[in-house]
Amino acid sequence: MKSIQDVRATNAETFNTKTRSHLYTQWQRFTASDHSSFRIGIWGTTGAGKTTFLAMLYDALLLRPGWTVAADGKARGFITGHLRNIRTKGRFPAPTEVTAETDIFRYILQEEGSQGADGAYNQITLDFVDAPGEFYERPHQADRRVSGKMDILDYLSSCDGIIFLLDPDRVDESLGDEDDDYRTMLLDLMLEFQERGIKSGVSDDLRLEQYMAFCATKSDKNTYWTQREAPQNLLENVMGDTMYRMLGSNFCKPNRYSFFAVSAIGRYQDPETGEWVENVSYNGQAPAPRRSRAQEPVVSTTNIGPAYEPGAPEAAAVAEETETPAPPRSPNASWAPVSGNGGSRPDYAPEVSIVRKSAITPFNVLEPLDWLIESMRRDPPRILK
Ligand SMILES: Nc1nc2c(ncn2[C@@H]2O[C@H](COP(=O)(O)OP(=O)(O)O)[C@@H](O)[C@H]2O)c(=O)[nH]1
Ligand SMILES: [Mg+2]
């Protein structure tokens, strides 16, 4: 399996006008056929768990009584491929790559008894682009304005509701220099929505019309699992407390945003102990390890500072001890700069796999959708489509 770095490099090259114009054509096809339905979109960065979530969401919808779900032709291929991998092989999807044929997929949902007076069903469409994270992370990049074609901002700002999938493993410390953190990305996005809302003239309220479900993915992991009852705290950590507060103080109307801890794979109940345990194994070993701030070495290169570079000022001290044939290792040796990988992002690793395929129990995958649907029905947003 390719590493995330390989995929990102290829994606950067392929993410060109051709991809966008293909999307644009499709988008026109979809918007032209839209009736009175609500449209829900998905946002998520690389590795946040979008593909896995969307496959398991479909699965959960199929199993749900009182609801019927249909997938358009392209979405069907997406679902069968990924679900087979997850359910029968216990494997996560491969990192999504940009191709010229990046597609918009659509699930159509219909609830029993939801017909209006005219007998027509009030359908919900869940439209999503299973695009790699770059698509979401760098919406303003390069060719967008030049080509004037469909891009992620057009797509998201035409949605009545958005499911945000945030990776709790992606904390600031794990980002490389070129990566934006969630705070930056979300703030950009909110400002863009605001600007588009104002320009559309649909409402004179400066706050956003969209409903937004902020979801922390992978909450099956031990550390997050214990926080599942207080998802707002988990998300405050992930997006940063300023962004978290700005949602309420500046961007969103009070009942139009909510927080969820979700997990596409969930935990499974150990038949012997009855305990709910992690169902994902990392590095082929027993489940558990979590990338976290706590596991970072206490002393890192950043706070050692250049003055402590081995070989620089210390050299003098060592020189004075030359009479001792084998000077004892300085205790400072344990400060040795931690090389490279301390700062990298979570990798897609083939050795990350599902332990008990037959016991996959998604956690909270339907809840964000239900909250969105229920809220939108109660108080429909005014979105210019
Ligand atoms: N523990 C756990 N890990 C997950 C879950 N979903 C995804 N992952 C991990 O996150 C990686 C990226 O998931 P993917 O769906 O490909 O993310 P995408 O890039 O947003 O489409 C997977 O390879 C898994 O290692 C989950 O529900 N639980
Ligand atoms: Mg993907």
Tab-separated table of C-alpha atoms and ligand atoms in Angstrom:
chain	number	residue	atom	x	y	z
A	1	MET	CA	0.000	0.000	0.000
A	2	LYS	CA	1.238	3.464	-0.848
A	3	SER	CA	2.197	5.733	1.963
A	4	ILE	CA	0.231	8.871	2.560
A	5	GLN	CA	3.254	10.906	1.439
A	6	ASP	CA	3.301	9.159	-1.933
A	7	VAL	CA	-0.370	9.732	-2.386
A	8	ARG	CA	-0.147	13.371	-1.430
A	9	ALA	CA	2.651	13.937	-3.895
A	10	THR	CA	0.728	12.316	-6.729
A	11	ASN	CA	-2.425	14.110	-5.779
A	12	ALA	CA	-0.776	17.490	-5.879
A	13	GLU	CA	0.140	16.843	-9.496
A	14	THR	CA	-3.150	15.386	-10.587
A	15	PHE	CA	-5.309	17.891	-8.800
A	16	ASN	CA	-5.778	20.032	-11.835
A	17	THR	CA	-8.377	21.739	-13.928
A	18	LYS	CA	-9.415	18.503	-15.538
A	19	THR	CA	-10.542	17.128	-12.201
A	20	ARG	CA	-12.488	20.246	-11.490
A	21	SER	CA	-14.265	20.457	-14.804
A	22	HIS	CA	-15.331	16.836	-14.485
A	23	LEU	CA	-16.803	17.669	-11.101
A	24	TYR	CA	-18.492	20.707	-12.484
A	25	THR	CA	-20.263	18.749	-15.194
A	26	GLN	CA	-21.513	16.294	-12.640
A	27	TRP	CA	-22.572	18.966	-10.296
A	28	GLN	CA	-24.769	20.489	-12.950
A	29	ARG	CA	-26.348	17.107	-13.554
A	30	PHE	CA	-27.188	16.844	-9.863
A	31	THR	CA	-28.429	20.330	-9.213
A	32	ALA	CA	-30.626	20.179	-12.305
A	33	SER	CA	-32.445	17.124	-10.966
A	34	ASP	CA	-32.979	18.464	-7.480
A	35	HIS	CA	-36.459	18.794	-6.068
A	36	SER	CA	-37.456	19.865	-2.624
A	37	SER	CA	-34.922	17.721	-0.850
A	38	PHE	CA	-32.343	18.703	1.712
A	39	ARG	CA	-28.767	18.353	0.716
A	40	ILE	CA	-26.120	17.221	3.164
A	41	GLY	CA	-22.396	17.379	2.472
A	42	ILE	CA	-19.253	16.009	4.070
A	43	TRP	CA	-16.031	17.781	4.985
A	44	GLY	CA	-12.869	16.060	6.170
A	45	THR	CA	-9.105	16.223	5.823
A	46	THR	CA	-6.787	13.447	4.686
A	47	GLY	CA	-7.015	10.374	6.852
A	48	ALA	CA	-9.860	11.695	8.961
A	49	GLY	CA	-11.903	8.605	8.139
A	50	LYS	CA	-14.299	9.884	5.445
A	51	THR	CA	-14.210	6.873	3.166
A	52	THR	CA	-14.633	4.425	6.021
A	53	PHE	CA	-17.389	6.489	7.586
A	54	LEU	CA	-19.343	6.879	4.350
A	55	ALA	CA	-19.199	3.159	3.628
A	56	MET	CA	-20.327	2.229	7.131
A	57	LEU	CA	-22.999	4.906	7.084
A	58	TYR	CA	-24.546	3.343	4.033
A	59	ASP	CA	-24.417	-0.032	5.697
A	60	ALA	CA	-26.174	1.356	8.758
A	61	LEU	CA	-28.837	3.005	6.609
A	62	LEU	CA	-29.535	-0.270	4.804
A	63	LEU	CA	-30.130	-1.977	8.108
A	64	ARG	CA	-32.390	0.694	9.498
A	65	PRO	CA	-36.101	-0.042	9.655
A	66	GLY	CA	-38.449	2.654	8.411
A	67	TRP	CA	-35.897	4.136	6.081
A	68	THR	CA	-34.976	3.317	2.509
A	69	VAL	CA	-31.673	4.294	1.040
A	70	ALA	CA	-30.666	4.281	-2.592
A	71	ALA	CA	-27.289	4.980	-4.070
A	72	ASP	CA	-26.694	6.326	-7.527
A	73	GLY	CA	-24.679	4.203	-9.927
A	74	LYS	CA	-21.312	5.624	-9.054
A	75	ALA	CA	-21.894	5.516	-5.341
A	76	ARG	CA	-22.799	1.843	-5.662
A	77	GLY	CA	-19.363	0.944	-6.913
A	78	PHE	CA	-17.827	2.941	-4.127
A	79	ILE	CA	-19.911	1.208	-1.482
A	80	THR	CA	-19.584	-2.382	-2.630
A	81	GLY	CA	-15.840	-2.062	-3.027
A	82	HIS	CA	-15.204	-0.541	0.365
A	83	LEU	CA	-17.754	-2.509	2.310
A	84	ARG	CA	-16.364	-5.782	1.027
A	85	ASN	CA	-12.898	-4.776	2.137
A	86	ILE	CA	-14.036	-3.675	5.544
A	87	ARG	CA	-16.565	-6.381	6.308
A	88	THR	CA	-14.959	-9.423	4.720
A	89	LYS	CA	-11.260	-8.620	4.819
A	90	GLY	CA	-11.115	-6.429	7.882
A	91	ARG	CA	-9.156	-3.877	5.885
A	92	PHE	CA	-9.435	-0.139	5.811
A	93	PRO	CA	-9.821	1.601	2.470
A	94	ALA	CA	-6.656	2.640	0.670
A	95	PRO	CA	-5.939	6.371	0.812
A	96	THR	CA	-8.131	8.167	-1.672
A	97	GLU	CA	-6.270	9.434	-4.686
A	98	VAL	CA	-7.148	12.331	-6.930
A	99	THR	CA	-8.084	11.295	-10.406
A	100	ALA	CA	-9.533	13.263	-13.246
A	101	GLU	CA	-12.731	11.350	-12.534
A	102	THR	CA	-13.207	12.385	-8.935
A	103	ASP	CA	-16.918	11.895	-8.555
A	104	ILE	CA	-19.787	13.281	-6.621
A	105	PHE	CA	-21.658	10.403	-5.069
A	106	ARG	CA	-25.191	10.527	-3.893
A	107	TYR	CA	-27.214	8.575	-1.364
A	108	ILE	CA	-30.918	9.294	-1.380
A	109	LEU	CA	-32.802	8.707	1.854
A	110	GLN	CA	-36.484	8.382	2.292
A	111	GLU	CA	-38.391	7.941	5.497
A	112	GLU	CA	-41.571	5.942	5.719
A	113	GLY	CA	-44.565	8.189	6.243
A	114	SER	CA	-42.701	11.322	5.236
A	115	GLN	CA	-44.893	12.040	2.208
A	116	GLY	CA	-46.221	15.519	1.927
A	117	ALA	CA	-49.830	16.417	1.090
A	118	ASP	CA	-49.111	15.810	-2.593
A	119	GLY	CA	-47.930	12.279	-1.857
A	120	ALA	CA	-44.344	13.097	-2.791
A	121	TYR	CA	-41.663	11.884	-0.436
A	122	ASN	CA	-39.584	14.446	1.319
A	123	GLN	CA	-36.225	13.047	0.362
A	124	ILE	CA	-32.845	13.778	1.763
A	125	THR	CA	-29.795	13.641	-0.424
A	126	LEU	CA	-26.402	13.036	0.980
A	127	ASP	CA	-23.961	14.236	-1.650
A	128	PHE	CA	-20.329	13.681	-1.168
A	129	VAL	CA	-17.081	13.910	-2.974
A	130	ASP	CA	-14.824	11.147	-1.808
A	131	ALA	CA	-11.912	13.383	-2.560
A	132	PRO	CA	-8.562	13.249	-0.836
A	133	GLY	CA	-8.027	15.643	2.004
A	134	GLU	CA	-6.091	18.118	-0.132
A	135	PHE	CA	-9.375	18.979	-1.730
A	136	TYR	CA	-10.697	20.138	1.622
A	137	GLU	CA	-7.515	21.472	3.102
A	138	ARG	CA	-6.523	23.822	0.341
A	139	PRO	CA	-9.741	25.051	-1.165
A	140	HIS	CA	-8.266	28.321	-2.304
A	141	GLN	CA	-5.296	26.852	-4.022
A	142	ALA	CA	-4.209	27.912	-7.429
A	143	ASP	CA	-6.466	27.076	-10.308
A	144	ARG	CA	-9.786	27.599	-8.642
A	145	ARG	CA	-10.287	31.185	-9.683
A	146	VAL	CA	-8.584	30.720	-12.994
A	147	SER	CA	-10.744	27.889	-14.165
A	148	GLY	CA	-13.880	29.261	-12.574
A	149	LYS	CA	-15.035	25.704	-12.188
A	150	MET	CA	-16.752	23.787	-9.470
A	151	ASP	CA	-14.745	23.414	-6.319
A	152	ILE	CA	-15.202	22.327	-2.791
A	153	LEU	CA	-16.479	25.693	-1.640
A	154	ASP	CA	-19.230	25.752	-4.249
A	155	TYR	CA	-20.191	22.287	-3.228
A	156	LEU	CA	-20.198	22.846	0.516
A	157	SER	CA	-21.851	26.220	0.438
A	158	SER	CA	-24.783	24.794	-1.500
A	159	CYS	CA	-25.475	22.230	1.245
A	160	ASP	CA	-28.181	22.699	3.860
A	161	GLY	CA	-26.228	20.698	6.350
A	162	ILE	CA	-22.616	19.593	6.635
A	163	ILE	CA	-21.050	16.707	8.490
A	164	PHE	CA	-17.532	17.686	9.528
A	165	LEU	CA	-15.271	14.728	10.202
A	166	LEU	CA	-12.330	15.730	12.382
A	167	ASP	CA	-9.488	13.403	13.244
A	168	PRO	CA	-8.724	13.614	16.964
A	169	ASP	CA	-5.263	12.188	16.280
A	170	ARG	CA	-4.479	15.260	14.258
A	171	VAL	CA	-3.381	17.581	16.998
A	172	ASP	CA	-1.278	20.623	16.294
A	173	GLU	CA	1.946	18.924	17.244
A	174	SER	CA	1.460	16.291	14.596
A	175	LEU	CA	1.363	18.758	11.733
A	176	GLY	CA	4.178	19.483	9.355
A	177	ASP	CA	5.197	23.040	8.524
A	178	GLU	CA	3.061	23.282	5.432
A	179	ASP	CA	-0.069	21.974	7.012
A	180	ASP	CA	-2.796	24.135	8.338
A	181	ASP	CA	-4.389	23.159	11.572
A	182	TYR	CA	-8.093	22.685	11.988
A	183	ARG	CA	-8.511	26.120	13.439
A	184	THR	CA	-7.122	27.792	10.329
A	185	MET	CA	-9.036	25.574	7.939
A	186	LEU	CA	-12.340	25.928	9.727
A	187	LEU	CA	-12.010	29.659	10.221
A	188	ASP	CA	-11.316	30.072	6.498
A	189	LEU	CA	-14.324	27.990	5.674
A	190	MET	CA	-16.652	29.835	8.045
A	191	LEU	CA	-15.537	33.191	6.670
A	192	GLU	CA	-16.136	31.967	3.156
A	193	PHE	CA	-19.632	30.721	4.029
A	194	GLN	CA	-20.356	34.022	5.678
A	195	GLU	CA	-19.249	35.992	2.659
A	196	ARG	CA	-21.268	33.847	0.289
A	197	GLY	CA	-24.293	34.078	2.556
A	198	ILE	CA	-24.119	37.847	2.587
A	199	LYS	CA	-23.665	38.038	-1.172
A	200	SER	CA	-26.581	35.725	-1.812
A	201	GLY	CA	-28.857	38.188	-0.083
A	202	VAL	CA	-31.067	35.356	1.144
A	203	SER	CA	-30.930	36.578	4.704
A	204	ASP	CA	-29.859	39.746	6.440
A	205	ASP	CA	-28.505	37.734	9.358
A	206	LEU	CA	-24.704	37.658	9.310
A	207	ARG	CA	-24.694	34.259	10.927
A	208	LEU	CA	-24.613	31.125	8.809
A	209	GLU	CA	-27.728	29.368	7.586
A	210	GLN	CA	-26.099	25.935	7.326
A	211	TYR	CA	-26.539	23.239	9.934
A	212	MET	CA	-23.249	21.764	11.026
A	213	ALA	CA	-22.478	18.507	12.787
A	214	PHE	CA	-18.902	18.455	14.072
A	215	CYS	CA	-17.791	14.875	14.552
A	216	ALA	CA	-14.612	13.520	16.085
A	217	THR	CA	-13.863	10.266	14.258
A	218	LYS	CA	-12.078	7.167	15.630
A	219	SER	CA	-13.656	7.657	19.022
A	220	ASP	CA	-13.344	3.908	19.564
A	221	LYS	CA	-9.749	4.557	20.639
A	222	ASN	CA	-9.322	4.226	24.364
A	223	THR	CA	-8.534	7.844	25.130
A	224	TYR	CA	-11.421	9.222	23.127
A	225	TRP	CA	-13.843	6.530	24.165
A	226	THR	CA	-13.806	7.795	27.714
A	227	GLN	CA	-14.780	11.227	26.385
A	228	ARG	CA	-17.644	10.094	24.223
A	229	GLU	CA	-20.274	11.461	26.597
A	230	ALA	CA	-18.751	14.926	26.335
A	231	PRO	CA	-18.033	15.235	22.599
A	232	GLN	CA	-17.951	19.016	22.830
A	233	ASN	CA	-14.801	18.776	24.962
A	234	LEU	CA	-13.187	16.382	22.530
A	235	LEU	CA	-13.939	18.708	19.620
A	236	GLU	CA	-12.825	21.742	21.520
A	237	ASN	CA	-9.448	20.032	21.870
A	238	VAL	CA	-9.287	19.063	18.235
A	239	MET	CA	-10.253	22.400	16.675
A	240	GLY	CA	-8.755	24.563	19.387
A	241	ASP	CA	-10.726	26.479	21.955
A	242	THR	CA	-10.770	29.791	20.058
A	243	MET	CA	-12.351	28.224	16.979
A	244	TYR	CA	-14.729	26.339	19.215
A	245	ARG	CA	-15.857	29.511	20.918
A	246	MET	CA	-16.130	31.492	17.692
A	247	LEU	CA	-18.655	29.020	16.343
A	248	GLY	CA	-21.055	30.077	19.043
A	249	SER	CA	-20.039	33.691	19.420
A	250	ASN	CA	-19.825	34.628	15.784
A	251	PHE	CA	-20.757	32.125	13.097
A	252	CYS	CA	-23.556	29.769	14.007
A	253	LYS	CA	-27.098	30.240	15.139
A	254	PRO	CA	-27.665	28.600	18.499
A	255	ASN	CA	-29.443	25.449	17.357
A	256	ARG	CA	-27.581	24.958	14.161
A	257	TYR	CA	-24.401	23.265	15.279
A	258	SER	CA	-23.743	20.225	17.368
A	259	PHE	CA	-20.933	17.886	18.411
A	260	PHE	CA	-20.568	14.120	18.155
A	261	ALA	CA	-18.003	11.474	18.963
A	262	VAL	CA	-18.271	8.892	16.193
A	263	SER	CA	-16.590	5.694	15.132
A	264	ALA	CA	-17.203	3.889	11.845
A	265	ILE	CA	-15.823	0.627	13.209
A	266	GLY	CA	-16.768	0.966	16.857
A	267	ARG	CA	-15.730	-1.383	19.635
A	268	TYR	CA	-16.688	-4.989	20.205
A	269	GLN	CA	-17.859	-6.792	23.234
A	270	ASP	CA	-15.368	-9.329	24.497
A	271	PRO	CA	-17.389	-12.541	24.858
A	272	GLU	CA	-15.483	-13.553	27.995
A	273	THR	CA	-15.285	-10.376	30.011
A	274	GLY	CA	-18.324	-8.640	28.515
A	275	GLU	CA	-16.221	-5.516	28.190
A	276	TRP	CA	-16.310	-3.279	25.116
A	277	VAL	CA	-12.794	-3.223	23.710
A	278	GLU	CA	-10.993	-1.686	20.751
A	279	ASN	CA	-11.643	-3.439	17.470
A	280	VAL	CA	-8.783	-1.910	15.542
A	281	SER	CA	-5.286	-3.233	15.802
A	282	TYR	CA	-2.222	-1.118	15.091
A	283	ASN	CA	1.071	-2.524	13.774
A	284	GLY	CA	-0.433	-5.943	13.849
A	285	GLN	CA	-0.206	-5.908	17.642
A	286	ALA	CA	-2.813	-5.739	20.306
A	287	PRO	CA	-4.965	-2.647	19.972
A	288	ALA	CA	-4.042	0.374	21.969
A	289	PRO	CA	-1.234	2.708	20.982
A	290	ARG	CA	-2.443	6.196	20.462
A	291	ARG	CA	-0.604	9.143	19.087
A	292	SER	CA	-0.916	11.762	21.708
A	293	ARG	CA	0.751	14.734	23.192
A	294	ALA	CA	1.437	12.729	26.309
A	295	GLN	CA	3.492	10.202	24.392
A	296	GLU	CA	5.745	12.791	22.838
A	297	PRO	CA	9.156	12.793	24.515
A	298	VAL	CA	9.102	15.175	27.410
A	299	VAL	CA	12.071	17.031	26.008
A	300	SER	CA	11.790	17.675	22.302
A	301	THR	CA	14.075	19.453	19.861
A	302	THR	CA	11.819	22.457	20.002
A	303	ASN	CA	12.275	23.234	23.652
A	304	ILE	CA	15.877	22.171	23.872
A	305	GLY	CA	16.753	25.090	21.615
A	306	PRO	CA	19.877	25.541	19.506
A	307	ALA	CA	22.102	26.164	22.539
A	308	TYR	CA	21.908	22.514	23.381
A	309	GLU	CA	22.776	21.161	19.964
A	310	PRO	CA	25.011	18.221	20.676
A	311	GLY	CA	28.563	19.026	19.685
A	312	ALA	CA	28.222	22.795	19.948
A	313	PRO	CA	28.619	24.389	23.386
A	314	GLU	CA	28.911	21.020	25.033
A	315	ALA	CA	32.065	20.232	23.105
A	316	ALA	CA	33.995	22.596	25.315
A	317	ALA	CA	32.873	20.844	28.460
A	318	VAL	CA	33.829	17.508	27.019
A	319	ALA	CA	37.266	18.826	26.057
A	320	GLU	CA	38.020	19.649	29.678
A	321	GLU	CA	37.417	16.077	30.639
A	322	THR	CA	39.855	14.574	28.141
A	323	GLU	CA	41.924	13.100	30.948
A	324	THR	CA	39.223	10.637	31.705
A	325	PRO	CA	39.738	8.011	29.033
A	326	ALA	CA	36.078	7.094	28.728
A	327	PRO	CA	33.938	9.886	30.037
A	328	PRO	CA	30.637	8.667	31.325
A	329	ARG	CA	27.799	9.426	29.006
A	330	SER	CA	26.479	12.792	29.870
A	331	PRO	CA	22.974	12.627	31.245
A	332	ASN	CA	22.260	15.126	28.524
A	333	ALA	CA	22.688	12.376	25.990
A	334	SER	CA	19.135	11.389	26.663
A	335	TRP	CA	18.178	14.755	25.252
A	336	ALA	CA	19.313	13.664	21.865
A	337	PRO	CA	17.068	15.401	19.397
A	338	VAL	CA	14.192	13.225	18.430
A	339	SER	CA	14.579	12.760	14.739
A	340	GLY	CA	12.025	13.357	12.051
A	341	ASN	CA	8.973	11.276	12.654
A	342	GLY	CA	7.933	13.018	15.834
A	343	GLY	CA	6.400	15.702	13.682
A	344	SER	CA	4.719	13.667	10.997
A	345	ARG	CA	1.047	13.040	10.457
A	346	PRO	CA	-0.682	9.796	11.236
A	347	ASP	CA	0.275	7.435	8.444
A	348	TYR	CA	-1.969	5.112	6.565
A	349	ALA	CA	-0.504	1.844	7.572
A	350	PRO	CA	-1.530	-1.448	6.051
A	351	GLU	CA	-0.895	-3.055	9.403
A	352	VAL	CA	-3.773	-1.105	10.887
A	353	SER	CA	-6.647	-3.502	10.576
A	354	ILE	CA	-9.918	-4.594	12.067
A	355	VAL	CA	-9.643	-7.318	14.688
A	356	ARG	CA	-13.081	-8.910	14.569
A	357	LYS	CA	-14.712	-8.303	11.243
A	358	SER	CA	-17.860	-10.062	12.322
A	359	ALA	CA	-18.206	-7.850	15.378
A	360	ILE	CA	-18.016	-4.442	13.731
A	361	THR	CA	-20.397	-2.200	15.646
A	362	PRO	CA	-20.381	1.357	14.298
A	363	PHE	CA	-20.819	3.960	16.983
A	364	ASN	CA	-22.869	7.118	16.403
A	365	VAL	CA	-22.740	6.990	12.621
A	366	LEU	CA	-26.440	7.732	12.162
A	367	GLU	CA	-26.775	10.277	14.961
A	368	PRO	CA	-25.210	13.274	13.212
A	369	LEU	CA	-27.394	12.614	10.180
A	370	ASP	CA	-30.507	12.250	12.304
A	371	TRP	CA	-29.771	15.454	14.137
A	372	LEU	CA	-29.282	17.304	10.853
A	373	ILE	CA	-32.449	15.925	9.270
A	374	GLU	CA	-34.584	16.570	12.290
A	375	SER	CA	-33.283	20.109	12.773
A	376	MET	CA	-33.568	21.012	9.113
A	377	ARG	CA	-37.116	19.783	8.931
A	378	ARG	CA	-38.054	21.819	11.961
A	379	ASP	CA	-36.432	25.006	10.767
A	380	PRO	CA	-35.277	24.782	7.151
A	381	PRO	CA	-32.180	26.787	6.297
A	382	ARG	CA	-32.328	29.289	3.482
A	383	ILE	CA	-29.554	28.328	1.138
A	384	LEU	CA	-29.155	29.619	-2.364
A	385	LYS	CA	-28.602	26.601	-4.616
B	1	LIG	N1	-9.678	3.392	15.228
B	1	LIG	C1	-10.274	3.743	14.085
B	1	LIG	N2	-9.526	4.083	13.026
B	1	LIG	C2	-10.165	4.444	11.890
B	1	LIG	C3	-11.584	4.475	11.781
B	1	LIG	N3	-11.896	4.901	10.542
B	1	LIG	C4	-10.738	5.118	9.904
B	1	LIG	N4	-9.671	4.845	10.705
B	1	LIG	C5	-8.228	4.969	10.398
B	1	LIG	O1	-8.042	6.129	9.623
B	1	LIG	C6	-7.440	5.798	8.380
B	1	LIG	C7	-8.013	6.682	7.307
B	1	LIG	O2	-9.357	6.368	7.052
B	1	LIG	P1	-10.038	6.756	5.653
B	1	LIG	O3	-11.467	6.368	5.730
B	1	LIG	O4	-9.248	6.215	4.523
B	1	LIG	O5	-9.885	8.358	5.702
B	1	LIG	P2	-10.093	9.438	4.545
B	1	LIG	O6	-8.754	9.803	4.033
B	1	LIG	O7	-10.743	10.605	5.234
B	1	LIG	O8	-10.987	8.841	3.509
B	1	LIG	C8	-7.745	4.314	8.182
B	1	LIG	O9	-6.778	3.717	7.358
B	1	LIG	C9	-7.699	3.802	9.597
B	1	LIG	O10	-6.363	3.570	9.992
B	1	LIG	C10	-12.350	4.093	12.936
B	1	LIG	O11	-13.587	4.079	12.965
B	1	LIG	N5	-11.633	3.743	14.058
B	2	MG	MG	-10.663	8.423	1.589
